[in-house]
PDB file of C-alpha atoms and ligand atoms in Angstrom:
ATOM      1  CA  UNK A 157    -100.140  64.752  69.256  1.00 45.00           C
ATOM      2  CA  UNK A 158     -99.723  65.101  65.753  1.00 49.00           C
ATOM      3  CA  UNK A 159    -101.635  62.094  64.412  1.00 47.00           C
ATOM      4  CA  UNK A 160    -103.915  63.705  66.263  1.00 45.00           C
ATOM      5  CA  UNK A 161    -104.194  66.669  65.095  1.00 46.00           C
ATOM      6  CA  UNK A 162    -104.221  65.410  61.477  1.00 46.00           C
ATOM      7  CA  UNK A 163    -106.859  63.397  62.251  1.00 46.00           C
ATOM      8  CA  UNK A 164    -108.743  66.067  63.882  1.00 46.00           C
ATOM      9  CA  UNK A 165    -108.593  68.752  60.983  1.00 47.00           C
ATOM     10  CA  UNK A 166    -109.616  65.781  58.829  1.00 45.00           C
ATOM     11  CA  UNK A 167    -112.812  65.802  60.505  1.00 44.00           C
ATOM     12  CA  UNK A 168    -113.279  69.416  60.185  1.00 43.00           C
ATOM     13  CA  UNK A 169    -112.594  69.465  56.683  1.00 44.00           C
ATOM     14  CA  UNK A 170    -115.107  66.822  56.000  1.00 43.00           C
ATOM     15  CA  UNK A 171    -117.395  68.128  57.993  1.00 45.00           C
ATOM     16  CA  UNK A 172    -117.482  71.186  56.533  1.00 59.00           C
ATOM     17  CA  UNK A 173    -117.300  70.012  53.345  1.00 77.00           C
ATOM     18  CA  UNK A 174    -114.078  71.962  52.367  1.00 86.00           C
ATOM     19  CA  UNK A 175    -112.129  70.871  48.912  1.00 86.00           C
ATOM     20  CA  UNK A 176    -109.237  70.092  49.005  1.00 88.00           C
ATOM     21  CA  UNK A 177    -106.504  73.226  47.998  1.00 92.00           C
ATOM     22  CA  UNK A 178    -105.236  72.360  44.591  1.00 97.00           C
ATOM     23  CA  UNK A 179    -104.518  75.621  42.826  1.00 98.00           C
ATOM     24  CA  UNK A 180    -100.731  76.482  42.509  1.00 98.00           C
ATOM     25  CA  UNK A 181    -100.028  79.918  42.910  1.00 98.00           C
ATOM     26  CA  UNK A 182     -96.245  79.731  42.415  1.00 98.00           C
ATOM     27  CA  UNK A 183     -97.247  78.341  38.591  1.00 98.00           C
ATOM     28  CA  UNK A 184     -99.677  81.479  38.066  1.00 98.00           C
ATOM     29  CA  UNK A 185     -96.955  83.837  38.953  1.00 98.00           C
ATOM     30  CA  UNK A 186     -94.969  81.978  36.163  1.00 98.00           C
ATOM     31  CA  UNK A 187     -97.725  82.888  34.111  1.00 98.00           C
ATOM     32  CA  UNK A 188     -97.400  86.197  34.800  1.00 98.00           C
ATOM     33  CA  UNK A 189     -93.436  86.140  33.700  1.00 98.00           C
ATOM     34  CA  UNK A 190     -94.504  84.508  30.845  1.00 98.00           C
ATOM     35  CA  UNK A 191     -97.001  87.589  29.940  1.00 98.00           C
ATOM     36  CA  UNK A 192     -94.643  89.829  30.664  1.00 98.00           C
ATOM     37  CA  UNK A 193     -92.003  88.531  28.405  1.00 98.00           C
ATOM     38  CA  UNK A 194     -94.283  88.995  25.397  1.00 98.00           C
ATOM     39  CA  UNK A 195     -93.643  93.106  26.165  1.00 98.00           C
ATOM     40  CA  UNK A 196     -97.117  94.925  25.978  1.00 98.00           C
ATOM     41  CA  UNK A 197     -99.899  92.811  24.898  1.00 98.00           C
ATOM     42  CA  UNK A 198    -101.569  96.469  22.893  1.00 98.00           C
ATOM     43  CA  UNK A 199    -103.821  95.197  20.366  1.00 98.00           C
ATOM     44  CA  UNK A 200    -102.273  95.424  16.909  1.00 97.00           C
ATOM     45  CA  UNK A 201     -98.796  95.110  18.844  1.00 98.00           C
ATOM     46  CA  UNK A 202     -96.024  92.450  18.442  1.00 98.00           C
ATOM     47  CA  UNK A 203     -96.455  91.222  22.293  1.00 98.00           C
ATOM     48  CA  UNK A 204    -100.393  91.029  21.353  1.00 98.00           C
ATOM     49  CA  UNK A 205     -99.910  88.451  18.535  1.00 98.00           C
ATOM     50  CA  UNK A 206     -97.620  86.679  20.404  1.00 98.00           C
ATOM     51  CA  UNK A 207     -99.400  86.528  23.330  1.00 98.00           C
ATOM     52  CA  UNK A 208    -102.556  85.269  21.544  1.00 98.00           C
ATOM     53  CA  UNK A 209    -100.981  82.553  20.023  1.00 98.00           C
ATOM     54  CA  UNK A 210     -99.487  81.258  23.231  1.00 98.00           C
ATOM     55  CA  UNK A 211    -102.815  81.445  24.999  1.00 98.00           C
ATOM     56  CA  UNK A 212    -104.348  79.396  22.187  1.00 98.00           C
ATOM     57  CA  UNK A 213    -102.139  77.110  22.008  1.00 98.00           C
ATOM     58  CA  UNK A 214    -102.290  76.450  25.819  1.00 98.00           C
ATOM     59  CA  UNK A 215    -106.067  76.599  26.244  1.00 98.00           C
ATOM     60  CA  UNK A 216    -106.458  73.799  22.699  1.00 98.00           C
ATOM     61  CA  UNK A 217    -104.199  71.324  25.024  1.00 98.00           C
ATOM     62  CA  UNK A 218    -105.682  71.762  28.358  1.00 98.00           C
ATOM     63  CA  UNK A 219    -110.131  72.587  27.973  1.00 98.00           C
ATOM     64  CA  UNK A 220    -112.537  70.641  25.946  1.00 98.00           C
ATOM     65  CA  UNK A 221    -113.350  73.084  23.298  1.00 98.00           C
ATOM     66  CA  UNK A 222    -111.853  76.236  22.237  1.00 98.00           C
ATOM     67  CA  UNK A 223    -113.811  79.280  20.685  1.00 98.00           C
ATOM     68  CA  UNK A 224    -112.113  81.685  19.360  1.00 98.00           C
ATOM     69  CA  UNK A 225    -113.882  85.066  18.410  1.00 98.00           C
ATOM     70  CA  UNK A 226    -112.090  87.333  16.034  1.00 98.00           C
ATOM     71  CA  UNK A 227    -112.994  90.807  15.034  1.00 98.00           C
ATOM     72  CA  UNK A 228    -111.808  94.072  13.710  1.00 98.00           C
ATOM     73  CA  UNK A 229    -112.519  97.397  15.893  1.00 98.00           C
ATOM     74  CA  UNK A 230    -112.191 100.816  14.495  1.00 98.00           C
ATOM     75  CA  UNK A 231    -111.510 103.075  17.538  1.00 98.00           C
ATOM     76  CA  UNK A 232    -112.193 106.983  17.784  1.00 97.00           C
ATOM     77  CA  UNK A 233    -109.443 107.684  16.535  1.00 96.00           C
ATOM     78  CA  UNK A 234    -109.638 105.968  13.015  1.00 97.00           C
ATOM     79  CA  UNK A 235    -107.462 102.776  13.971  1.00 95.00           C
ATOM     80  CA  UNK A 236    -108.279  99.314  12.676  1.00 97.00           C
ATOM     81  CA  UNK A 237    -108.061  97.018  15.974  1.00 98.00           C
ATOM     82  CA  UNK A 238    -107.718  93.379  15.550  1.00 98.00           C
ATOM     83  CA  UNK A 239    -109.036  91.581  18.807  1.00 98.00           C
ATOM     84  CA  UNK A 240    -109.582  87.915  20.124  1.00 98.00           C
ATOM     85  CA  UNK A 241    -111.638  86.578  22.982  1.00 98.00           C
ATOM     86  CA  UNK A 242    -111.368  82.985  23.844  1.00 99.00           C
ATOM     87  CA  UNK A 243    -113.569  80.807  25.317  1.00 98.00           C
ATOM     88  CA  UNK A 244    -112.097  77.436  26.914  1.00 98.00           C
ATOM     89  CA  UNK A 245    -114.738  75.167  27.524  1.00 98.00           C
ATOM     90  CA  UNK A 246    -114.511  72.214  30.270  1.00 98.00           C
ATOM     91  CA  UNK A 247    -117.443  69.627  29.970  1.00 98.00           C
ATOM     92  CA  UNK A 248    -119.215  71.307  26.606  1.00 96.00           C
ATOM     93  CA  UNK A 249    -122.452  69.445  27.361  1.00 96.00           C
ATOM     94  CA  UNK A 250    -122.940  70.515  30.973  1.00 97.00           C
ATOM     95  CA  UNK A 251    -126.320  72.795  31.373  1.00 97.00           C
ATOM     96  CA  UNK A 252    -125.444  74.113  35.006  1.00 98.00           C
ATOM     97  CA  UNK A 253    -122.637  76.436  33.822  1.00 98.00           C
ATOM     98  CA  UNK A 254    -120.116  79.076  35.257  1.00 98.00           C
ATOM     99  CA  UNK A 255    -117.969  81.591  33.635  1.00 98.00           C
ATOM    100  CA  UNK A 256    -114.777  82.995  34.644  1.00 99.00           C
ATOM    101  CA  UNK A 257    -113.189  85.777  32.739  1.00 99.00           C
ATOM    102  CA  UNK A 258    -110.020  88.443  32.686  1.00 99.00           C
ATOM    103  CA  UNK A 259    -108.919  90.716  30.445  1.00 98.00           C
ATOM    104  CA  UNK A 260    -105.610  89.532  28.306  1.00 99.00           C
ATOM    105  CA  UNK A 261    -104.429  93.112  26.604  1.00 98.00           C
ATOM    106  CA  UNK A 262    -102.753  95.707  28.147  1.00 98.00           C
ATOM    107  CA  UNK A 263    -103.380  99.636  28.090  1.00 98.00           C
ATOM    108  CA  UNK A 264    -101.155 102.053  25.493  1.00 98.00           C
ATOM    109  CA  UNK A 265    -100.718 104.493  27.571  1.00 97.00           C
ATOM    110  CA  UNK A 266     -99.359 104.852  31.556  1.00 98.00           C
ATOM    111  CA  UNK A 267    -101.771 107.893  32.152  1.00 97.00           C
ATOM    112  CA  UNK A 268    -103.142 106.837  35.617  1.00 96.00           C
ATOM    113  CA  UNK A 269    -102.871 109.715  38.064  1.00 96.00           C
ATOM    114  CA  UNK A 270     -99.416 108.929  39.624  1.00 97.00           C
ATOM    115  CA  UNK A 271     -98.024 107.747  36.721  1.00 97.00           C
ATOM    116  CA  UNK A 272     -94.185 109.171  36.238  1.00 97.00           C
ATOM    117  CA  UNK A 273     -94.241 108.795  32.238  1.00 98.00           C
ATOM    118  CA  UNK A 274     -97.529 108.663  30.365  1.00 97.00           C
ATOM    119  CA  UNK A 275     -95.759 108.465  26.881  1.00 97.00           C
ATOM    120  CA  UNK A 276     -95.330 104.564  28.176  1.00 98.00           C
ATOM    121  CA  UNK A 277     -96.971 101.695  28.148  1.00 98.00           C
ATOM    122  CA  UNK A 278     -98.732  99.622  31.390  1.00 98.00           C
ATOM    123  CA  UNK A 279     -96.714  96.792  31.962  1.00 98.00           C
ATOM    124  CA  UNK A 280    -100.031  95.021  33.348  1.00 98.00           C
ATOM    125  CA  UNK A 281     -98.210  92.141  35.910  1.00 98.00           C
ATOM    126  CA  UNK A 282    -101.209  93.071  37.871  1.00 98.00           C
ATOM    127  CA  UNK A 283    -104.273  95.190  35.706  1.00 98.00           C
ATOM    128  CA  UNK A 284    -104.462  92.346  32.853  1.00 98.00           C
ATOM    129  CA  UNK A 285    -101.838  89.551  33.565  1.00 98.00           C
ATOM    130  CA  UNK A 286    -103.202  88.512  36.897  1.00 98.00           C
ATOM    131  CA  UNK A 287    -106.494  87.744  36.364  1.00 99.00           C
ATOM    132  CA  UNK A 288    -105.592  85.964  32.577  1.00 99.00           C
ATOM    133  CA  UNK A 289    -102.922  83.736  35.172  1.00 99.00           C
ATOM    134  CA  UNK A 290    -105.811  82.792  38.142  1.00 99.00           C
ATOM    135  CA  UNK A 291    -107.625  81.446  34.510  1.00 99.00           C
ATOM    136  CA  UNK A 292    -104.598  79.623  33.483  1.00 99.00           C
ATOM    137  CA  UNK A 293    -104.204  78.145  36.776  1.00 98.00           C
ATOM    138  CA  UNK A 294    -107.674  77.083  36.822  1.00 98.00           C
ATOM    139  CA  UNK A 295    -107.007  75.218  33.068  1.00 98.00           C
ATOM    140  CA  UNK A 296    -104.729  73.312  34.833  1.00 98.00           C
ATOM    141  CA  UNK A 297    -106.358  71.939  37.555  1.00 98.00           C
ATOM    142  CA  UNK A 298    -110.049  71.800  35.519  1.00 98.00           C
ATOM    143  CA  UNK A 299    -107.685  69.330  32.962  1.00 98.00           C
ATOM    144  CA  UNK A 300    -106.546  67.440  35.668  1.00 98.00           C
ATOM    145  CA  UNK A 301    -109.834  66.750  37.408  1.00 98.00           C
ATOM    146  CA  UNK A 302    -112.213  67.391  34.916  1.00 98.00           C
ATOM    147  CA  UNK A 303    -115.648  69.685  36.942  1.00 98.00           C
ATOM    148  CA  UNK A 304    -118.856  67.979  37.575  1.00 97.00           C
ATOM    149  CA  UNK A 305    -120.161  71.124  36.022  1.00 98.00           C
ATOM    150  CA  UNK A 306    -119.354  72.777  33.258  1.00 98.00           C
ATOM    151  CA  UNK A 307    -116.636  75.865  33.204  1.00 98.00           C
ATOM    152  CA  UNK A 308    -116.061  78.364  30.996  1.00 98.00           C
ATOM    153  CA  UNK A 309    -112.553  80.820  30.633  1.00 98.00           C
ATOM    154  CA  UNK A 310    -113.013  83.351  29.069  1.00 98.00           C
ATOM    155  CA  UNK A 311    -110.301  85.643  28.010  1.00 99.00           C
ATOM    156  CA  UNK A 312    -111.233  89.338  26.877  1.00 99.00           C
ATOM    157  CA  UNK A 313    -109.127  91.582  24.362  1.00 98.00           C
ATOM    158  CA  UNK A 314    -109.510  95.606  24.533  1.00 98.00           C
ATOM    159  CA  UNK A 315    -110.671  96.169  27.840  1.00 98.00           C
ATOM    160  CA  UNK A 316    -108.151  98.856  28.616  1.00 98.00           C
ATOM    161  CA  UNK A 317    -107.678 100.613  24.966  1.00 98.00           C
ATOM    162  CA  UNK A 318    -109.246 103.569  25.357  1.00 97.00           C
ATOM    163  CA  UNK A 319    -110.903 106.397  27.804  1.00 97.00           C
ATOM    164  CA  UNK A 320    -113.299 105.200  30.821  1.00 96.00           C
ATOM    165  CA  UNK A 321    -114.259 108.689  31.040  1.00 95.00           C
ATOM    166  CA  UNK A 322    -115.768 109.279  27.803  1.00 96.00           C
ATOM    167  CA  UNK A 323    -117.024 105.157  27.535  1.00 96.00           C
ATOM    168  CA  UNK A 324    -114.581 105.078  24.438  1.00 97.00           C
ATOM    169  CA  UNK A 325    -112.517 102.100  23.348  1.00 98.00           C
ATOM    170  CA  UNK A 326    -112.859 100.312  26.301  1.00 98.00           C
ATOM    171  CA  UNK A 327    -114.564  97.183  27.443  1.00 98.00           C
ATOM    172  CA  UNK A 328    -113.986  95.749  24.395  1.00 98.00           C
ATOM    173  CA  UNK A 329    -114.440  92.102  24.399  1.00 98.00           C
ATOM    174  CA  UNK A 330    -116.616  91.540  26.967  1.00 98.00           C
ATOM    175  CA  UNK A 331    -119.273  93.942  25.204  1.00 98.00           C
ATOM    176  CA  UNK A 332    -118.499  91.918  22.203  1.00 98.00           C
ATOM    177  CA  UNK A 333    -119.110  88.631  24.460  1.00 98.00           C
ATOM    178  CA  UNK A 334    -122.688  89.902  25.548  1.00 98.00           C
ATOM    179  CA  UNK A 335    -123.698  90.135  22.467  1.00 98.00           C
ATOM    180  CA  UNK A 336    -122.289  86.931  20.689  1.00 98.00           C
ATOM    181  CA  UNK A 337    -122.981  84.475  23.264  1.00 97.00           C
ATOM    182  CA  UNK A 338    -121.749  81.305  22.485  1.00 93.00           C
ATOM    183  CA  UNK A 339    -124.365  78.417  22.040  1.00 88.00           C
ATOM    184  CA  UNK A 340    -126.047  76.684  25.188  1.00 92.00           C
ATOM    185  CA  UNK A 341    -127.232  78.078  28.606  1.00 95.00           C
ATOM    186  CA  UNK A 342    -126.568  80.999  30.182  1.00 97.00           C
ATOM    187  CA  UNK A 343    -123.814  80.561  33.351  1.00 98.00           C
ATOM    188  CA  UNK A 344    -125.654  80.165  36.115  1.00 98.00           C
ATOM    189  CA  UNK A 345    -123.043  83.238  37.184  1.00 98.00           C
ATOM    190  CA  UNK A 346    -120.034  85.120  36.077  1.00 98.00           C
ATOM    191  CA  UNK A 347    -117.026  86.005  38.047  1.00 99.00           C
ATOM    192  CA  UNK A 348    -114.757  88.095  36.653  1.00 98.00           C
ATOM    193  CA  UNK A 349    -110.473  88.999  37.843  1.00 98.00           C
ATOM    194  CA  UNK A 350    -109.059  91.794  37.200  1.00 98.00           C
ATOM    195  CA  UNK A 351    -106.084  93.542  39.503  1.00 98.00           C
ATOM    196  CA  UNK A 352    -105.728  90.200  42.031  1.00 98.00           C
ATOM    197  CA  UNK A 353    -101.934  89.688  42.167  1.00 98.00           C
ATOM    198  CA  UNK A 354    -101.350  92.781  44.497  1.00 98.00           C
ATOM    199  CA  UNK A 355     -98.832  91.793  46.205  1.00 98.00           C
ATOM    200  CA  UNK A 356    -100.935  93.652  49.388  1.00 97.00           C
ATOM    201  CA  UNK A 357    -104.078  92.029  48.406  1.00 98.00           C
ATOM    202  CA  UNK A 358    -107.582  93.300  49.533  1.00 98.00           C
ATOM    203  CA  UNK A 359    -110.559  92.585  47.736  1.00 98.00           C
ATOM    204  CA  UNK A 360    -113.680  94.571  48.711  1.00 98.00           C
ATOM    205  CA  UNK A 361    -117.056  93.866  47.507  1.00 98.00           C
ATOM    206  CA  UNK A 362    -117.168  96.080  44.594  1.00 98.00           C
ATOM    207  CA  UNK A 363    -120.761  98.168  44.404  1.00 98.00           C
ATOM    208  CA  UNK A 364    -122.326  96.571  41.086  1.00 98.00           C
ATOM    209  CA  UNK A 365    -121.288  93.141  42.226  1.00 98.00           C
ATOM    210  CA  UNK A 366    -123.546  93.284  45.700  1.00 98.00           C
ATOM    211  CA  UNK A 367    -126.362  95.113  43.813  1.00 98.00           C
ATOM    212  CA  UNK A 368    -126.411  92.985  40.629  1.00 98.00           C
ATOM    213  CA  UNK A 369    -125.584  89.316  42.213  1.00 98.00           C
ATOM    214  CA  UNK A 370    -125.737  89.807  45.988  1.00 98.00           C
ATOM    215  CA  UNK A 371    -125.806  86.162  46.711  1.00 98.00           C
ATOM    216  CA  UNK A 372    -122.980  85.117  44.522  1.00 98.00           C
ATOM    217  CA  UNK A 373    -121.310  87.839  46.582  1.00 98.00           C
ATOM    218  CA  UNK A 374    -121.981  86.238  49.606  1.00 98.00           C
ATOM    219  CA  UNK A 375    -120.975  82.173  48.583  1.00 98.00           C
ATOM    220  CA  UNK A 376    -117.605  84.022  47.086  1.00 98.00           C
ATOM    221  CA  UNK A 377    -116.580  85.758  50.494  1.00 98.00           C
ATOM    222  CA  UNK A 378    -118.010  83.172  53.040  1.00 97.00           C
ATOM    223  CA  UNK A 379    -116.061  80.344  50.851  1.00 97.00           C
ATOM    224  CA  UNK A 380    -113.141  82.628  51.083  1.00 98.00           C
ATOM    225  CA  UNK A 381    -113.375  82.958  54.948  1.00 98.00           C
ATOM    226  CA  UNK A 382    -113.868  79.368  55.379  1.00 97.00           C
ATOM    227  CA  UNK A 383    -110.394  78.655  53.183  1.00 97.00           C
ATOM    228  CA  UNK A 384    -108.968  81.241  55.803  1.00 97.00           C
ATOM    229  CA  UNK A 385    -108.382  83.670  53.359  1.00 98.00           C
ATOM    230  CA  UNK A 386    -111.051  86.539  54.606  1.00 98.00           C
ATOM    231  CA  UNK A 387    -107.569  88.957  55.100  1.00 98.00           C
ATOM    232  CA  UNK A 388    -107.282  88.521  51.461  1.00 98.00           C
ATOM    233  CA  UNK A 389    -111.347  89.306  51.062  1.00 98.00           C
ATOM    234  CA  UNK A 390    -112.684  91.322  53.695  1.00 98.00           C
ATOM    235  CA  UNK A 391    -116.245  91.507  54.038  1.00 97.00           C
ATOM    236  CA  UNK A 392    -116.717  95.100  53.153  1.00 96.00           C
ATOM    237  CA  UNK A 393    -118.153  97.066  50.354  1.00 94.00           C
ATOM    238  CA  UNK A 394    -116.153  98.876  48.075  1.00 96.00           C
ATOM    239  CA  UNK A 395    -116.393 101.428  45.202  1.00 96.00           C
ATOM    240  CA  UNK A 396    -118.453 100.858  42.222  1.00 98.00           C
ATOM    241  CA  UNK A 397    -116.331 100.013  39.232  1.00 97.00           C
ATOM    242  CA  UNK A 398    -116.892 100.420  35.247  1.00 97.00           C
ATOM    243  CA  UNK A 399    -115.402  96.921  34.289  1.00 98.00           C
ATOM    244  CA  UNK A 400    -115.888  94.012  31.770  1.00 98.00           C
ATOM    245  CA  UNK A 401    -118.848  92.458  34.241  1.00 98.00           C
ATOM    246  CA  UNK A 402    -121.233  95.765  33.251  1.00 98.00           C
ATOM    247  CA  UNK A 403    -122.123  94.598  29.820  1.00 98.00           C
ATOM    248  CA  UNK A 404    -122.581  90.783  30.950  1.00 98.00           C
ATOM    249  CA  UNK A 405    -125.273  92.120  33.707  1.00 98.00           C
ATOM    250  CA  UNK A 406    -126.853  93.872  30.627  1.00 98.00           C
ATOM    251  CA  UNK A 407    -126.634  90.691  29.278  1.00 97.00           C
ATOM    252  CA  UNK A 408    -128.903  88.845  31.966  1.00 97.00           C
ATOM    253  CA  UNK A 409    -125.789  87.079  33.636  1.00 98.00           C
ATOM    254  CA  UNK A 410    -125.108  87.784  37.240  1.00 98.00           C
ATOM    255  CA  UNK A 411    -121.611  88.535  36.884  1.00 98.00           C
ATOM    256  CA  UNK A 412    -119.396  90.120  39.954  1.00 98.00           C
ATOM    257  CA  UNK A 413    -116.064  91.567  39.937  1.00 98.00           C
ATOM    258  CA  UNK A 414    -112.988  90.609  42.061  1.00 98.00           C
ATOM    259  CA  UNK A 415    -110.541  93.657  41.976  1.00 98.00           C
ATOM    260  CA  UNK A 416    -108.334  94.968  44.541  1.00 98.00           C
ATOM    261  CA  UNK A 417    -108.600  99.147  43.220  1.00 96.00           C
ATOM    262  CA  UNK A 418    -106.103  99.614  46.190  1.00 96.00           C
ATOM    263  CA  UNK A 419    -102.833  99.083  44.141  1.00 97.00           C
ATOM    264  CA  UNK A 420     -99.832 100.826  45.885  1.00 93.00           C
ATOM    265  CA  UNK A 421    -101.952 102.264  48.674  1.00 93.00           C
ATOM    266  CA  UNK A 422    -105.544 103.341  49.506  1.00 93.00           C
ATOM    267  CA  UNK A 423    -104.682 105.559  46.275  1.00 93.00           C
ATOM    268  CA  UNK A 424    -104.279 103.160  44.145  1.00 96.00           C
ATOM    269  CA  UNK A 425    -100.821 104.419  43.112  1.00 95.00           C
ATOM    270  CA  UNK A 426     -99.780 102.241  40.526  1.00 97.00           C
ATOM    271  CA  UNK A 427    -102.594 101.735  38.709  1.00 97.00           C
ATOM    272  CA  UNK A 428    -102.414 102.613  35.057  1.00 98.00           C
ATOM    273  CA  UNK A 429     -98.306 103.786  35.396  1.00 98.00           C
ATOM    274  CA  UNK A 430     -95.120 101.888  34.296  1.00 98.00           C
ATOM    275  CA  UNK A 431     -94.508 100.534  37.780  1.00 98.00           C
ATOM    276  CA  UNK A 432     -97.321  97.675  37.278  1.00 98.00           C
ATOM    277  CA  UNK A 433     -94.217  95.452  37.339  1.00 98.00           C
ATOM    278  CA  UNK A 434     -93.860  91.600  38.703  1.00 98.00           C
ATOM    279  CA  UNK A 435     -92.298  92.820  41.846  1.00 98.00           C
ATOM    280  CA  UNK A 436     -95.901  94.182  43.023  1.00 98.00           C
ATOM    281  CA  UNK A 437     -97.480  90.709  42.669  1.00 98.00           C
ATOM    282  CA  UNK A 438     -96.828  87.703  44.277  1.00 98.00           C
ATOM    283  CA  UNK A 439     -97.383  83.885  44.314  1.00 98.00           C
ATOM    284  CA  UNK A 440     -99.270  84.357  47.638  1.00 98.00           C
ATOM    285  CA  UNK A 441    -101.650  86.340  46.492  1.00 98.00           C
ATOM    286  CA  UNK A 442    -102.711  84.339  43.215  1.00 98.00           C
ATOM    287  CA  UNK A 443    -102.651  81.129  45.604  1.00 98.00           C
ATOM    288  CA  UNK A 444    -105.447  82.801  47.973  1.00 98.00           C
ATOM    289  CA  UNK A 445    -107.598  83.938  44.700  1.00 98.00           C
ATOM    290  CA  UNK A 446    -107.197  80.541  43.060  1.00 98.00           C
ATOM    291  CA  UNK A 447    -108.063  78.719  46.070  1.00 98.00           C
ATOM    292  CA  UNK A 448    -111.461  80.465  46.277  1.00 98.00           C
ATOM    293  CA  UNK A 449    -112.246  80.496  42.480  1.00 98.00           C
ATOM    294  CA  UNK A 450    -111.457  76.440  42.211  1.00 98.00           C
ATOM    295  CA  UNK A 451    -113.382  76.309  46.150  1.00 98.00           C
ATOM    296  CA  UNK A 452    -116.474  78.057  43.832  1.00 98.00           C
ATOM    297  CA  UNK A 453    -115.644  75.619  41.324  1.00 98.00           C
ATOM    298  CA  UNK A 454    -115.872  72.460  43.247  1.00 97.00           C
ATOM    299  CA  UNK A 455    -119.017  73.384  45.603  1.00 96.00           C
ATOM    300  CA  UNK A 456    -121.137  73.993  42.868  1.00 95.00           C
ATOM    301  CA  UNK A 457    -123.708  71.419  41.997  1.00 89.00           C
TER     302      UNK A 457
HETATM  303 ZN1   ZN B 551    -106.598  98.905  33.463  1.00 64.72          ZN
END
């Protein structure tokens, strides 16, 4: 029976044309510890200088080239910001491209609707630290088995600074990304993580994903059904988010979003609050994200 079996799902697999599952989502949550341990990663904060260091000094030992784009921001408020974005690129000289990005700072200020203090700061295990661990995770395995295309990680400071509602302070580093586009092609698409640790994942097709890349939409959640993970992305539409793949689209790349915006609950109760902690994320739910983001990886030609 069970050579049989074996031999059976073998044929499936191949058949199919499946790759094999090499993301480790027990590692990612380690990134996420890791992140944590810096304390808020606020630009102009201790934890933010830290944190930047450690993700340079990772990314220069594991991609091909690293860019790193520094700037100053002066926000609404009169404070000098100083941000980072890095880009880790695997096989430079590749013209079919993708990008992955996540945001790598962390919001001042718990002052999401069910937050209990808003005079502290977001931890960000999930809205920041997630996404910047799937990319880690990805490093890893890109190093390891170097893509027949090329990849691109890119990490974004400031997306979480300031006010959504007024379109101040936020959005910071992928607006500066659209407009200093590193050399070469564009990615033939974008796909961006934000809020995918939930430890009660469920990622829903967010609105200006199917609108601005429906097709990349579709290879993402099929891919993800055929890994077994469509509990993990149901194939549903969700609400329409302001996040870091807005100013890419502006920028002529078809970029989606992954993001669960069900954190705690249908209300998405601990978005933006203190209790953003590890304990709402797990290794699970990293392992089904990285499995589809390396699966988009591997099946593109
Ligand atoms: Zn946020």
């Amino acid at each position: 029976m069970r050579p049989l079996s074996v031999l059976l799902l073998a044929l499936v697999a191949c058949g199919d044309r499946l790759p094999a599952r090499e993301f480790d989502g027990a590692a990612a949550l380690g990134y996420i510890r890791t992140q944590l341990a810096f304390g808020p990663r606020i630009p102009g904060a201790p934890g933010h200088a830290k944190m930047a260091a450690w993700l340079d000094s990772l990314l220069r030992v594991r991609a091909d080239t690293v860019i790193a784009q520094r700037w100053t921001h002066v926000s609404a408020r009169g404070d000098s910001l100083p941000l980072v974005n890095f880009i880790a690129r695997f096989n430079p000289r590749a013209t079919t491209r993708l990008l992955f990005l996540a945001h790598w700072d962390t919001r001042p200020r718990a002052d999401g609707r069910f937050s209990r203090d808003s005079t502290l700061p977001v931890p960000g295990a999930n809205d920041g630290a997630s996404g910047v661990a799937i990319l880690l995770g990805m490093a890893d395995q890109l190093r390891k088995a170097p893509p027949a295309i090329g990849v691109d990680l890119l990490f974004v400071d400031g997306e979480d600074y300031g006010d959504f509602d007024r379109n101040q302070d936020v959005l910071l580093g992928s607006r500066y990304f659209a407009t200093h586009l590193p050399p070469g092609p564009l990615p033939r698409f974008a796909v961006l993580l934000d809020m995918v640790g939930d430890k009660d994942l469920r990622i829903q097709q967010e609105g200006g994903s199917v609108t601005g890349a429906p097709d990349v939409v579709e290879k993402v959640w099929s891919l993800a059904a055929r890994l077994g993970h469509a509990a993990v992305f149901p194939p549903e539409e969700g609400i329409t988010l302001v996040d870091d793949h807005v100013p890419l689209q502006e920028a002529g790349i078809r970029a989606i979003d992954l993001i669960d915006f069900t954190f705690g609950g249908d209300d998405n109760h601990w978005h933006h609050t203190p209790d953003d902690t590890i304990d709402k994320v797990s290794a699970a739910s990293l392992q089904a994200v990285g499995d589809v983001v390396m699966g988009v990886v591997r099946t593109t030609r």
